[in-house]
Coordinates of C-alpha atoms (C1' of nucleotides) in Angstrom, one line a residue:
Chain A
M230 CA -11.1 8.9 -1.5
M231 CA -10.1 12.0 -3.3
A232 CA -13.2 13.4 -2.3
M233 CA -12.6 12.4 0.9
A234 CA -8.7 13.9 0.8
A235 CA -10.2 17.8 -0.7
T236 CA -12.8 17.9 1.7
K237 CA -10.9 17.3 4.2
Q238 CA -7.9 19.6 3.5
E239 CA -10.3 22.5 2.4
P240 CA -10.5 24.2 6.1
E241 CA -7.1 23.7 6.5
R242 CA -6.2 25.4 3.4
E243 CA -8.2 28.4 4.5
R244 CA -6.1 29.0 7.7
E245 CA -2.7 28.1 5.5
E246 CA -3.1 30.8 3.3
E247 CA -4.6 33.2 5.7
A248 CA -1.3 32.6 7.9
A249 CA 0.8 33.0 4.7
E250 CA -1.0 35.9 4.1
E251 CA -0.4 37.3 7.4
G252 CA 3.5 36.2 7.3
G253 CA 4.6 37.5 4.2
G254 CA 8.0 36.0 5.4
T255 CA 10.6 34.5 3.1
E256 CA 10.8 31.5 5.6
L257 CA 9.7 27.7 4.0
R258 CA 6.0 27.0 4.5
R259 CA 5.4 23.4 5.9
G260 CA 2.0 21.2 6.3
P261 CA -0.8 20.8 3.9
W262 CA -0.6 22.0 0.6
T263 CA -2.8 25.3 -0.6
V264 CA -5.0 25.7 -3.9
D265 CA -2.3 28.4 -4.9
E266 CA 0.6 26.4 -4.8
D267 CA -0.8 23.8 -6.3
L268 CA -1.4 25.9 -9.5
T269 CA 1.8 27.2 -9.2
L270 CA 3.3 24.2 -9.3
I271 CA 1.6 22.8 -11.8
N272 CA 2.2 25.6 -14.2
Y273 CA 5.4 25.7 -13.7
I274 CA 6.1 22.2 -14.3
A275 CA 4.0 22.4 -17.4
D276 CA 6.3 24.9 -18.3
H277 CA 9.4 24.2 -17.9
G278 CA 9.2 20.2 -16.7
E279 CA 9.8 18.7 -13.3
G280 CA 13.2 17.7 -12.2
R281 CA 15.7 20.1 -10.2
W282 CA 13.5 20.3 -6.9
N283 CA 14.9 23.1 -5.0
A284 CA 15.9 24.9 -7.9
L285 CA 12.2 24.5 -9.5
A286 CA 10.5 25.4 -6.1
R287 CA 12.9 28.8 -5.8
A288 CA 12.2 29.5 -9.5
A289 CA 8.6 28.9 -9.1
G290 CA 8.6 30.9 -6.0
L291 CA 7.1 28.5 -3.9
K292 CA 8.2 28.6 0.0
R293 CA 8.6 25.1 -0.4
T294 CA 11.6 22.7 -0.2
G295 CA 12.1 20.7 -3.0
K296 CA 11.7 17.8 -1.4
S297 CA 8.4 18.4 -0.6
C298 CA 7.6 20.1 -4.3
R299 CA 9.0 16.8 -5.5
L300 CA 6.4 14.6 -3.4
R301 CA 3.6 16.8 -4.1
W302 CA 4.1 16.4 -7.9
L303 CA 4.6 12.5 -7.4
N304 CA 2.0 11.5 -5.0
Y305 CA -0.4 14.2 -6.0
L306 CA -0.9 16.4 -8.5
R307 CA 1.0 14.5 -11.6
P308 CA -1.5 13.9 -14.3
D309 CA -1.7 10.1 -14.4
V310 CA -1.9 9.6 -10.4
K311 CA -4.6 7.4 -10.3
R312 CA -6.6 7.2 -7.3
G313 CA -9.5 5.4 -5.5
D314 CA -9.2 1.6 -4.1
F315 CA -6.9 -0.8 -5.2
T316 CA -8.7 -3.3 -7.1
A317 CA -8.4 -7.0 -6.3
D318 CA -5.9 -7.2 -9.6
E319 CA -3.6 -4.5 -7.7
Q320 CA -4.1 -5.6 -4.0
L321 CA -2.8 -9.6 -5.2
L322 CA 0.1 -7.8 -7.4
I323 CA 0.7 -6.1 -4.0
L324 CA 0.4 -8.7 -1.9
D325 CA 3.2 -11.3 -4.4
L326 CA 5.7 -8.4 -5.0
H327 CA 5.9 -7.4 -1.1
S328 CA 6.5 -11.1 -0.3
R329 CA 9.0 -11.0 -2.8
W330 CA 10.7 -7.9 -2.3
G331 CA 9.5 -6.8 1.1
N332 CA 9.0 -3.3 1.8
R333 CA 10.5 -1.1 -1.6
W334 CA 7.7 0.0 -2.3
S335 CA 9.1 2.4 -5.0
K336 CA 9.8 -1.2 -6.3
I337 CA 6.2 -2.5 -6.2
A338 CA 4.8 0.4 -6.8
A339 CA 6.8 0.9 -10.5
Q340 CA 4.7 -2.3 -11.4
L341 CA 1.6 -0.5 -10.3
P342 CA 1.0 2.2 -12.7
G343 CA -0.3 5.2 -11.2
R344 CA 0.1 4.1 -7.8
T345 CA 2.4 5.8 -5.9
D346 CA 4.9 3.9 -3.2
N347 CA 3.2 6.1 -0.6
E348 CA 0.3 4.5 -1.1
I349 CA 1.0 1.4 -1.4
K350 CA 3.1 2.0 1.9
N351 CA -0.7 3.4 3.7
Y352 CA -2.4 0.7 2.2
W353 CA 0.2 -2.2 3.7
R354 CA 0.3 -0.5 6.7
T355 CA -3.7 0.3 7.1
R356 CA -5.3 -3.0 5.6
V357 CA -2.4 -5.5 5.6
Q358 CA -1.2 -5.1 8.9
K359 CA -4.9 -4.7 10.4
H360 CA -5.6 -8.5 9.0
A361 CA -2.3 -9.7 11.0
K362 CA -3.9 -7.7 14.3
Q363 CA -6.8 -9.6 13.2
L364 CA -5.1 -12.5 13.5
N365 CA -3.3 -11.5 16.6
C366 CA 0.0 -12.3 15.2
D367 CA 2.8 -10.6 13.2
V368 CA 3.0 -9.2 9.9
N369 CA 6.1 -10.9 8.9
S370 CA 5.0 -14.0 11.0
K371 CA 4.6 -17.5 9.2
R372 CA 0.9 -17.7 10.7
F373 CA 0.2 -14.9 9.0
K374 CA 1.5 -15.5 5.5
D375 CA 0.0 -18.4 5.5
A376 CA -3.2 -16.7 6.3
M377 CA -2.3 -14.5 3.6
R378 CA -1.7 -17.4 1.1
F379 CA -4.2 -19.9 1.8
L380 CA -7.3 -17.4 2.9
W381 CA -6.6 -14.2 1.6
M382 CA -4.9 -13.9 -2.0
P383 CA -7.1 -17.0 -3.7
R384 CA -10.1 -14.9 -2.2
L385 CA -8.8 -11.9 -4.0
A386 CA -8.4 -14.2 -6.6
E387 CA -11.8 -14.9 -7.2
R388 CA -12.6 -10.6 -6.5
A389 CA -10.2 -10.2 -9.5
A390 CA -11.8 -12.8 -11.7
A391 CA -15.1 -12.1 -10.9
Q392 CA -14.7 -8.4 -11.7
H393 CA -13.4 -9.1 -14.9
A394 CA -16.2 -11.1 -15.9
A395 CA -18.3 -8.5 -14.9
G396 CA -16.2 -6.5 -17.5
G397 CA -15.4 -3.9 -14.6
G398 CA -13.2 -3.5 -11.9
G399 CA -10.2 -4.4 -13.1
G400 CA -9.4 -2.8 -16.3
D401 CA -6.3 -3.3 -17.5
V402 CA -4.6 -4.5 -14.6
S403 CA -4.7 -8.1 -15.0
A404 CA -2.2 -7.4 -18.4
L405 CA -0.1 -5.6 -16.1
T406 CA -0.6 -8.3 -13.3
M407 CA 0.4 -11.0 -15.8
A408 CA 3.8 -8.6 -16.7
A409 CA 4.8 -8.1 -13.1
A410 CA 4.4 -11.9 -12.2
T411 CA 6.2 -12.6 -15.7
A412 CA 8.6 -9.8 -14.8
T413 CA 9.6 -11.6 -11.3
N414 CA 9.2 -14.9 -12.2
T415 CA 12.2 -17.2 -12.6
G416 CA 10.9 -20.7 -13.5
A417 CA 10.0 -21.7 -16.8
A418 CA 6.7 -23.4 -15.6
S419 CA 5.7 -19.8 -14.3
M420 CA 6.4 -18.1 -16.9
E421 CA 4.2 -20.6 -18.8
M422 CA 1.2 -20.5 -16.3
A423 CA 1.6 -16.9 -16.6
N424 CA 1.1 -16.3 -20.0
D425 CA -1.3 -19.1 -20.6
E426 CA -3.4 -18.4 -17.7
Y427 CA -2.8 -15.6 -15.9
C428 CA -3.5 -13.2 -19.0
S429 CA -7.4 -14.3 -18.9
P430 CA -9.4 -13.4 -15.4
S431 CA -11.8 -15.9 -16.4
S432 CA -9.9 -18.9 -16.6
V433 CA -9.0 -18.0 -13.2
V434 CA -11.9 -19.0 -12.4
T435 CA -12.5 -22.7 -14.6
T436 CA -9.0 -24.5 -14.4
T437 CA -9.9 -25.2 -10.8
T438 CA -9.2 -29.1 -12.0
S439 CA -7.6 -28.4 -15.4
S440 CA -4.6 -27.0 -14.1
S441 CA -3.6 -29.2 -11.8
S442 CA -3.2 -31.9 -14.5
S443 CA 0.7 -30.1 -15.3
L444 CA 1.7 -29.3 -12.0
T445 CA 4.8 -30.2 -10.7
S446 CA 5.3 -32.7 -8.0
E447 CA 5.6 -29.9 -5.7
S448 CA 2.6 -28.0 -6.9
T449 CA 0.8 -31.2 -6.8
T450 CA 1.6 -31.3 -3.0
H451 CA -0.2 -28.1 -3.0
D452 CA -2.9 -28.9 -4.9
D453 CA -3.9 -31.8 -2.7
K454 CA -3.4 -29.9 0.9
A455 CA -4.9 -26.5 -0.2
A456 CA -7.2 -27.0 -3.0
M457 CA -9.1 -23.9 -2.7
P458 CA -12.8 -23.8 -4.2
A459 CA -13.3 -22.0 -7.7
V460 CA -16.7 -20.1 -7.8
N461 CA -19.2 -21.2 -5.0
G462 CA -22.8 -19.1 -4.9
D463 CA -22.2 -18.7 -1.3
W464 CA -19.6 -16.6 -2.0
A465 CA -21.5 -14.1 -3.8
A466 CA -22.7 -12.5 -1.3
M467 CA -18.9 -11.9 0.2
Q468 CA -17.2 -10.0 -2.7
C469 CA -16.8 -6.6 -1.0
A470 CA -15.3 -5.9 1.8
D471 CA -12.0 -7.3 2.4
H472 CA -12.8 -7.8 6.3
E473 CA -15.7 -10.0 5.4
F474 CA -13.6 -12.5 3.9
W475 CA -12.3 -12.8 7.4
S476 CA -15.6 -13.6 8.9
T477 CA -15.4 -16.8 10.4
A478 CA -18.2 -18.7 7.8
S479 CA -16.0 -17.7 4.9
A480 CA -12.9 -18.6 6.3
L481 CA -15.1 -22.2 7.3
Q482 CA -15.7 -22.9 4.0
Q483 CA -12.7 -22.3 2.7
L484 CA -10.8 -24.6 4.6
T485 CA -14.0 -27.5 4.3
A486 CA -13.3 -27.3 0.6
A487 CA -9.4 -27.4 1.0
G488 CA -10.3 -30.8 3.2
A489 CA -10.4 -30.1 6.7
D490 CA -12.3 -32.2 8.9
H491 CA -16.1 -31.1 8.5
Q492 CA -17.1 -32.4 12.5
L493 CA -14.3 -30.1 13.5
L494 CA -14.7 -27.1 11.6
F495 CA -18.5 -26.6 12.4
Q496 CA -18.5 -28.0 15.8
A497 CA -18.4 -24.2 17.0
D498 CA -17.8 -20.7 15.9
L499 CA -14.1 -20.9 15.6
P500 CA -12.3 -17.8 16.4
L501 CA -9.6 -16.7 13.9
Q502 CA -6.7 -17.9 15.4
D503 CA -8.1 -21.1 15.9
L504 CA -8.2 -21.2 12.2
S505 CA -5.2 -19.8 11.5
G506 CA -3.7 -23.0 13.2
W507 CA -6.0 -24.8 10.8
V508 CA -4.0 -23.1 7.9
Q509 CA -0.8 -23.2 8.9
G510 CA -1.5 -26.8 9.3
F511 CA -2.4 -27.3 5.5
S512 CA 0.9 -25.2 4.7
E513 CA 3.3 -28.1 5.6
G514 CA 5.1 -29.1 3.0
V515 CA 5.2 -25.8 0.9
S516 CA 8.0 -24.4 0.2
P517 CA 9.0 -21.5 2.9
E518 CA 10.6 -19.1 0.5
I519 CA 8.0 -17.2 -0.5
L520 CA 4.9 -17.3 1.0
W521 CA 2.4 -16.2 -1.1
S522 CA 3.5 -16.3 -4.9
L523 CA 0.7 -15.6 -7.7
D524 CA 2.2 -18.4 -8.9
D525 CA 0.9 -20.7 -6.2
I526 CA -2.2 -19.1 -6.2
W527 CA -2.8 -19.6 -9.7
R528 CA -2.2 -23.3 -9.0
M529 CA -4.2 -23.6 -6.6
Q530 CA -7.4 -22.4 -8.6
Chain B
dA120 C1' -24.9 15.5 21.6
dA121 C1' -20.2 14.4 23.6
dT122 C1' -16.1 12.0 23.9
dG123 C1' -13.0 8.7 22.7
dG124 C1' -10.6 5.4 20.0
dT125 C1' -9.4 3.6 15.6
dG126 C1' -8.8 4.5 10.5
dT127 C1' -6.7 7.0 6.5
dC128 C1' -3.7 9.6 4.1
dA129 C1' -1.1 13.8 3.2
dA130 C1' 3.3 15.6 4.9
dC131 C1' 7.7 15.8 6.9
dC132 C1' 12.3 13.5 8.4
dG133 C1' 16.4 11.0 8.3
dC134 C1' 19.5 8.5 5.7
dG135 C1' 22.1 6.6 1.9
dA136 C1' 23.1 7.1 -3.2
dC137 C1' 24.3 9.6 -6.7
dC138 C1' 26.0 13.5 -9.0
dT139 C1' 28.7 17.8 -10.1
dG140 C1' 32.3 20.9 -10.0
Chain C
dT242 C1' 39.8 12.7 -5.3
dC243 C1' 36.2 14.7 -2.5
dA244 C1' 32.8 18.0 -0.6
dG245 C1' 28.5 19.7 -0.7
dG246 C1' 24.1 19.6 -3.6
dT247 C1' 20.2 17.1 -4.6
dC248 C1' 17.6 12.8 -5.0
dG249 C1' 14.7 9.2 -3.7
dC250 C1' 13.7 5.9 -0.7
dG251 C1' 11.5 4.1 3.9
dG252 C1' 9.9 5.2 8.3
dT253 C1' 7.0 8.3 11.1
dT254 C1' 3.3 11.5 12.4
dG255 C1' -0.1 14.9 12.6
dA256 C1' -5.4 15.9 11.2
dC257 C1' -9.0 14.6 9.8
dA258 C1' -13.3 11.4 8.8
dC259 C1' -15.4 8.2 11.2
dC260 C1' -17.8 5.3 14.3
dA261 C1' -18.6 3.0 19.0
dT262 C1' -20.1 4.0 23.6

DNA sequence: AATGGTGTCAACCGCGACCTG
DNA sequence: TCAGGTCGCGGTTGACACCAT
């Protein structure tokens, strides 16, 4: 991602630099930042600290608005900005937090150290809304939320567990996800679940049946209707891209494991719209307030 | 090889909240 | 108290890369 962005901007930067040299005016610059501008901003902040962005922009000699400087620093130049694709943990956390807080990007970003609100917002718009489009439904519709809850999030949980089991990919993110989940949970049972199980990623895979013994009556309903498979050998081949998860085969596999009628499911290649209908059926009786909370995902494992 | 469509992401814009004199 | 300045957030845009035809 970083490399792509860098190569993408190089020709643009050359043009911008030429224009800047030719112009020499005092009007504010806009558009992509040049390397020199970046260095100027980095050096100035290293010496004087951040904040007071308008004054900073003037003092540093940057022909940029304070807003532009702030954005460049926070979203790109800050040393702790994390680059690269979102891990399964992070994706899961984003979905969960968005279900709770909506488009509060900065609030969500605060739970993912190194990630910016802009990055998360872009992720949501490009990836999540794409899935909604594939399902031919609105991102805010119950149909889509059900698909998220019963298809995508369990899938992400699987991937997160696999990454942790492999000893890579997630890093400390699981711990922060747990912390965030704990912070956003309101019930004692949720806290218990977060502390006992979420902090141990491998348990996500192995507690499929054991965790159900401690379920509340409500979550037992979830378990009965929408129990998801734990590790399945065939799934190993599906652990790469998100879109794979939406393949008919994968969805069918999950739905079948969830108790759907084999005969009906395998009669033909069901289009995704029909699959989402199945999902909707499973979701009956599930509390509607938070439609894809991490709590429910862990209960289903 | 050319072209049009689509996805991605950095950057900008508008607005409301907050701060300061 | 109030007006102007500043900050931060969420929505939107524009440019580029990639892919399909």
